[in-house]
Amino acid sequence: MPRPEVLERITEAEEEADDIVAEAKEDREQRISEARKTAEEIREEAEKEATELEEKRLEEARAEIESEREELLAAGEQERKQLESRAQENVEDTKEFVLDRFKEAVHAQT
């Protein structure tokens, strides 16, 4: 093969190799870009799920707190009624006691 032909084939081979390398670099950059985009989508989805889970747990905690609050209020109301009832009984007992003492004092003077 004549020398110019060999040089031309070498040049063509080098150009073809350069094209292959450039294409590989371009492909690599595209894959990296796609991987970054996918990673960002995964991160965003995970963040969204975490926020939704946080909101759900917060709502559950609020519901539980409200339930406990209602129970405490109901227990407090019942205890208030019992105390009021006992106080009313004490008022009646006190009236009787004072009336008896008054009667005793009046009888003692006569």
N, C-alpha and C. Protein backbone atom coordinates (compact mmCIF):
# COMPACT_ATOMS: atom_id res chain seq x y z
N MET A 1 0.85 -1.17 0.00
CA MET A 1 0.00 0.00 0.00
C MET A 1 0.90 1.24 0.00
N PRO A 2 0.59 2.18 -0.86
CA PRO A 2 1.43 3.35 -0.92
C PRO A 2 1.31 4.19 0.35
N ARG A 3 2.32 4.89 0.58
CA ARG A 3 2.46 5.66 1.82
C ARG A 3 1.34 6.70 2.00
N PRO A 4 0.95 7.48 1.01
CA PRO A 4 -0.13 8.44 1.21
C PRO A 4 -1.44 7.75 1.60
N GLU A 5 -1.64 6.58 1.03
CA GLU A 5 -2.85 5.83 1.34
C GLU A 5 -2.83 5.38 2.81
N VAL A 6 -1.71 4.94 3.27
CA VAL A 6 -1.56 4.50 4.66
C VAL A 6 -1.79 5.70 5.58
N LEU A 7 -1.21 6.81 5.24
CA LEU A 7 -1.38 8.00 6.05
C LEU A 7 -2.85 8.43 6.07
N GLU A 8 -3.49 8.32 4.93
CA GLU A 8 -4.90 8.68 4.86
C GLU A 8 -5.74 7.74 5.73
N ARG A 9 -5.44 6.45 5.69
CA ARG A 9 -6.19 5.48 6.51
C ARG A 9 -5.94 5.71 7.99
N ILE A 10 -4.71 6.08 8.32
CA ILE A 10 -4.39 6.38 9.72
C ILE A 10 -5.17 7.62 10.16
N THR A 11 -5.20 8.61 9.31
CA THR A 11 -5.92 9.84 9.62
C THR A 11 -7.40 9.54 9.79
N GLU A 12 -7.94 8.74 8.88
CA GLU A 12 -9.35 8.36 8.98
C GLU A 12 -9.62 7.58 10.28
N ALA A 13 -8.71 6.69 10.61
CA ALA A 13 -8.86 5.90 11.83
C ALA A 13 -8.79 6.80 13.06
N GLU A 14 -7.89 7.78 13.04
CA GLU A 14 -7.79 8.72 14.16
C GLU A 14 -9.06 9.56 14.27
N GLU A 15 -9.57 10.02 13.11
CA GLU A 15 -10.81 10.79 13.13
C GLU A 15 -11.97 9.95 13.65
N GLU A 16 -12.02 8.69 13.21
CA GLU A 16 -13.06 7.77 13.67
C GLU A 16 -12.92 7.53 15.17
N ALA A 17 -11.70 7.39 15.65
CA ALA A 17 -11.46 7.20 17.09
C ALA A 17 -11.88 8.45 17.85
N ASP A 18 -11.56 9.61 17.31
CA ASP A 18 -11.96 10.87 17.95
C ASP A 18 -13.49 10.97 18.01
N ASP A 19 -14.15 10.57 16.94
CA ASP A 19 -15.61 10.59 16.91
C ASP A 19 -16.19 9.64 17.96
N ILE A 20 -15.60 8.46 18.07
CA ILE A 20 -16.05 7.47 19.05
C ILE A 20 -15.87 8.01 20.46
N VAL A 21 -14.71 8.62 20.72
CA VAL A 21 -14.43 9.18 22.04
C VAL A 21 -15.41 10.32 22.34
N ALA A 22 -15.64 11.20 21.37
CA ALA A 22 -16.56 12.31 21.56
C ALA A 22 -17.98 11.80 21.83
N GLU A 23 -18.37 10.79 21.07
CA GLU A 23 -19.70 10.20 21.26
C GLU A 23 -19.80 9.55 22.65
N ALA A 24 -18.74 8.88 23.07
CA ALA A 24 -18.74 8.25 24.40
C ALA A 24 -18.83 9.31 25.50
N LYS A 25 -18.09 10.42 25.33
CA LYS A 25 -18.15 11.50 26.31
C LYS A 25 -19.56 12.09 26.36
N GLU A 26 -20.15 12.31 25.19
CA GLU A 26 -21.49 12.85 25.12
C GLU A 26 -22.50 11.90 25.78
N ASP A 27 -22.34 10.62 25.50
CA ASP A 27 -23.21 9.60 26.11
C ASP A 27 -23.04 9.59 27.63
N ARG A 28 -21.80 9.69 28.09
CA ARG A 28 -21.52 9.72 29.52
C ARG A 28 -22.18 10.93 30.18
N GLU A 29 -22.04 12.09 29.56
CA GLU A 29 -22.64 13.31 30.11
C GLU A 29 -24.17 13.20 30.16
N GLN A 30 -24.73 12.61 29.12
CA GLN A 30 -26.18 12.43 29.08
C GLN A 30 -26.63 11.48 30.20
N ARG A 31 -25.90 10.39 30.40
CA ARG A 31 -26.25 9.44 31.47
C ARG A 31 -26.10 10.08 32.85
N ILE A 32 -25.06 10.87 33.02
CA ILE A 32 -24.87 11.56 34.31
C ILE A 32 -26.02 12.53 34.54
N SER A 33 -26.39 13.25 33.50
CA SER A 33 -27.49 14.20 33.61
C SER A 33 -28.79 13.48 33.96
N GLU A 34 -29.06 12.37 33.30
CA GLU A 34 -30.26 11.59 33.58
C GLU A 34 -30.23 11.03 35.01
N ALA A 35 -29.06 10.58 35.44
CA ALA A 35 -28.93 10.05 36.80
C ALA A 35 -29.18 11.14 37.83
N ARG A 36 -28.65 12.32 37.58
CA ARG A 36 -28.89 13.45 38.50
C ARG A 36 -30.38 13.81 38.54
N LYS A 37 -31.00 13.82 37.38
CA LYS A 37 -32.43 14.14 37.31
C LYS A 37 -33.23 13.08 38.07
N THR A 38 -32.91 11.82 37.88
CA THR A 38 -33.60 10.74 38.58
C THR A 38 -33.38 10.84 40.08
N ALA A 39 -32.15 11.13 40.47
CA ALA A 39 -31.85 11.28 41.90
C ALA A 39 -32.64 12.44 42.50
N GLU A 40 -32.76 13.53 41.78
CA GLU A 40 -33.53 14.69 42.26
C GLU A 40 -35.01 14.33 42.39
N GLU A 41 -35.54 13.59 41.43
CA GLU A 41 -36.94 13.16 41.49
C GLU A 41 -37.16 12.25 42.70
N ILE A 42 -36.23 11.34 42.93
CA ILE A 42 -36.33 10.44 44.09
C ILE A 42 -36.28 11.24 45.38
N ARG A 43 -35.37 12.21 45.46
CA ARG A 43 -35.25 13.04 46.66
C ARG A 43 -36.54 13.83 46.90
N GLU A 44 -37.08 14.41 45.83
CA GLU A 44 -38.31 15.18 45.96
C GLU A 44 -39.47 14.30 46.42
N GLU A 45 -39.56 13.11 45.86
CA GLU A 45 -40.63 12.18 46.24
C GLU A 45 -40.47 11.75 47.70
N ALA A 46 -39.23 11.47 48.10
CA ALA A 46 -38.99 11.09 49.50
C ALA A 46 -39.34 12.24 50.44
N GLU A 47 -38.99 13.44 50.04
CA GLU A 47 -39.31 14.62 50.85
C GLU A 47 -40.82 14.81 50.96
N LYS A 48 -41.52 14.61 49.87
CA LYS A 48 -42.98 14.73 49.85
C LYS A 48 -43.60 13.68 50.77
N GLU A 49 -43.13 12.44 50.66
CA GLU A 49 -43.65 11.36 51.50
C GLU A 49 -43.37 11.65 52.98
N ALA A 50 -42.19 12.16 53.28
CA ALA A 50 -41.84 12.48 54.67
C ALA A 50 -42.75 13.57 55.21
N THR A 51 -43.03 14.58 54.39
CA THR A 51 -43.91 15.67 54.81
C THR A 51 -45.32 15.14 55.05
N GLU A 52 -45.80 14.29 54.14
CA GLU A 52 -47.15 13.72 54.30
C GLU A 52 -47.22 12.87 55.57
N LEU A 53 -46.18 12.08 55.81
CA LEU A 53 -46.14 11.24 57.01
C LEU A 53 -46.11 12.11 58.27
N GLU A 54 -45.34 13.17 58.22
CA GLU A 54 -45.27 14.09 59.36
C GLU A 54 -46.64 14.71 59.63
N GLU A 55 -47.32 15.14 58.58
CA GLU A 55 -48.65 15.74 58.73
C GLU A 55 -49.64 14.72 59.28
N LYS A 56 -49.55 13.49 58.79
CA LYS A 56 -50.45 12.43 59.26
C LYS A 56 -50.22 12.16 60.75
N ARG A 57 -48.97 12.03 61.14
CA ARG A 57 -48.64 11.77 62.54
C ARG A 57 -49.06 12.94 63.43
N LEU A 58 -48.87 14.14 62.93
CA LEU A 58 -49.26 15.33 63.69
C LEU A 58 -50.78 15.35 63.89
N GLU A 59 -51.51 15.03 62.84
CA GLU A 59 -52.98 14.99 62.93
C GLU A 59 -53.42 13.90 63.90
N GLU A 60 -52.76 12.74 63.86
CA GLU A 60 -53.10 11.66 64.79
C GLU A 60 -52.82 12.08 66.23
N ALA A 61 -51.69 12.77 66.44
CA ALA A 61 -51.35 13.23 67.78
C ALA A 61 -52.37 14.26 68.26
N ARG A 62 -52.79 15.15 67.37
CA ARG A 62 -53.80 16.14 67.75
C ARG A 62 -55.11 15.46 68.12
N ALA A 63 -55.50 14.46 67.35
CA ALA A 63 -56.74 13.74 67.64
C ALA A 63 -56.64 13.03 68.98
N GLU A 64 -55.49 12.43 69.25
CA GLU A 64 -55.28 11.75 70.53
C GLU A 64 -55.33 12.75 71.69
N ILE A 65 -54.69 13.88 71.51
CA ILE A 65 -54.69 14.92 72.55
C ILE A 65 -56.11 15.42 72.79
N GLU A 66 -56.85 15.63 71.72
CA GLU A 66 -58.24 16.09 71.85
C GLU A 66 -59.09 15.06 72.57
N SER A 67 -58.87 13.79 72.27
CA SER A 67 -59.61 12.72 72.94
C SER A 67 -59.29 12.70 74.43
N GLU A 68 -58.01 12.80 74.76
CA GLU A 68 -57.61 12.83 76.16
C GLU A 68 -58.17 14.06 76.86
N ARG A 69 -58.18 15.18 76.16
CA ARG A 69 -58.73 16.42 76.71
C ARG A 69 -60.21 16.24 77.05
N GLU A 70 -60.95 15.65 76.11
CA GLU A 70 -62.38 15.42 76.33
C GLU A 70 -62.60 14.48 77.52
N GLU A 71 -61.77 13.45 77.63
CA GLU A 71 -61.87 12.53 78.77
C GLU A 71 -61.60 13.25 80.09
N LEU A 72 -60.57 14.09 80.09
CA LEU A 72 -60.24 14.83 81.30
C LEU A 72 -61.35 15.81 81.67
N LEU A 73 -61.90 16.47 80.67
CA LEU A 73 -63.00 17.40 80.94
C LEU A 73 -64.22 16.66 81.49
N ALA A 74 -64.52 15.50 80.92
CA ALA A 74 -65.66 14.71 81.39
C ALA A 74 -65.42 14.24 82.82
N ALA A 75 -64.20 13.78 83.11
CA ALA A 75 -63.87 13.33 84.47
C ALA A 75 -63.94 14.52 85.44
N GLY A 76 -63.45 15.66 85.02
CA GLY A 76 -63.49 16.86 85.86
C GLY A 76 -64.92 17.30 86.12
N GLU A 77 -65.77 17.21 85.12
CA GLU A 77 -67.18 17.58 85.28
C GLU A 77 -67.87 16.63 86.25
N GLN A 78 -67.57 15.36 86.12
CA GLN A 78 -68.16 14.37 87.03
C GLN A 78 -67.69 14.62 88.47
N GLU A 79 -66.41 14.89 88.63
CA GLU A 79 -65.88 15.16 89.96
C GLU A 79 -66.50 16.45 90.53
N ARG A 80 -66.69 17.45 89.69
CA ARG A 80 -67.33 18.69 90.13
C ARG A 80 -68.74 18.42 90.63
N LYS A 81 -69.47 17.60 89.88
CA LYS A 81 -70.84 17.27 90.29
C LYS A 81 -70.85 16.52 91.63
N GLN A 82 -69.91 15.60 91.80
CA GLN A 82 -69.82 14.86 93.07
C GLN A 82 -69.51 15.81 94.22
N LEU A 83 -68.56 16.72 94.00
CA LEU A 83 -68.21 17.68 95.05
C LEU A 83 -69.40 18.59 95.37
N GLU A 84 -70.09 19.00 94.33
CA GLU A 84 -71.25 19.86 94.52
C GLU A 84 -72.33 19.12 95.32
N SER A 85 -72.52 17.86 95.00
CA SER A 85 -73.51 17.05 95.71
C SER A 85 -73.13 16.90 97.18
N ARG A 86 -71.85 16.59 97.42
CA ARG A 86 -71.38 16.45 98.80
C ARG A 86 -71.49 17.79 99.55
N ALA A 87 -71.20 18.86 98.85
CA ALA A 87 -71.30 20.18 99.48
C ALA A 87 -72.75 20.47 99.84
N GLN A 88 -73.65 20.10 98.96
CA GLN A 88 -75.07 20.30 99.24
C GLN A 88 -75.49 19.48 100.46
N GLU A 89 -75.01 18.23 100.54
CA GLU A 89 -75.30 17.39 101.70
C GLU A 89 -74.75 18.05 102.96
N ASN A 90 -73.54 18.61 102.85
CA ASN A 90 -72.94 19.28 104.00
C ASN A 90 -73.75 20.51 104.41
N VAL A 91 -74.31 21.21 103.45
CA VAL A 91 -75.13 22.37 103.76
C VAL A 91 -76.35 21.93 104.57
N GLU A 92 -76.97 20.85 104.12
CA GLU A 92 -78.14 20.35 104.84
C GLU A 92 -77.75 19.91 106.25
N ASP A 93 -76.63 19.17 106.36
CA ASP A 93 -76.16 18.72 107.67
C ASP A 93 -75.82 19.92 108.55
N THR A 94 -75.21 20.93 107.96
CA THR A 94 -74.83 22.13 108.72
C THR A 94 -76.07 22.86 109.21
N LYS A 95 -77.08 22.97 108.35
CA LYS A 95 -78.33 23.62 108.76
C LYS A 95 -78.92 22.89 109.97
N GLU A 96 -78.98 21.57 109.89
CA GLU A 96 -79.53 20.78 110.98
C GLU A 96 -78.70 20.97 112.25
N PHE A 97 -77.37 20.96 112.10
CA PHE A 97 -76.49 21.12 113.25
C PHE A 97 -76.70 22.48 113.91
N VAL A 98 -76.71 23.54 113.09
CA VAL A 98 -76.89 24.90 113.62
C VAL A 98 -78.27 25.01 114.27
N LEU A 99 -79.29 24.46 113.65
CA LEU A 99 -80.64 24.52 114.20
C LEU A 99 -80.71 23.77 115.54
N ASP A 100 -80.07 22.61 115.60
CA ASP A 100 -80.03 21.84 116.85
C ASP A 100 -79.31 22.63 117.94
N ARG A 101 -78.17 23.24 117.60
CA ARG A 101 -77.43 24.03 118.58
C ARG A 101 -78.26 25.22 119.06
N PHE A 102 -78.96 25.84 118.10
CA PHE A 102 -79.80 26.98 118.46
C PHE A 102 -80.91 26.53 119.44
N LYS A 103 -81.52 25.40 119.12
CA LYS A 103 -82.59 24.87 119.97
C LYS A 103 -82.05 24.54 121.36
N GLU A 104 -80.84 23.94 121.37
CA GLU A 104 -80.22 23.61 122.64
C GLU A 104 -79.95 24.87 123.45
N ALA A 105 -79.46 25.90 122.78
CA ALA A 105 -79.17 27.16 123.45
C ALA A 105 -80.47 27.80 123.97
N VAL A 106 -81.52 27.74 123.20
CA VAL A 106 -82.79 28.31 123.61
C VAL A 106 -83.34 27.53 124.80
N HIS A 107 -83.28 26.19 124.79
CA HIS A 107 -83.76 25.35 125.87
C HIS A 107 -82.89 25.56 127.12
N ALA A 108 -81.62 25.80 126.91
CA ALA A 108 -80.74 26.00 128.04
C ALA A 108 -81.07 27.29 128.77
N GLN A 109 -81.59 28.27 128.07
CA GLN A 109 -81.94 29.56 128.67
C GLN A 109 -83.30 29.49 129.36
N THR A 110 -84.10 28.57 129.05
CA THR A 110 -85.41 28.51 129.68
C THR A 110 -85.45 27.61 130.87
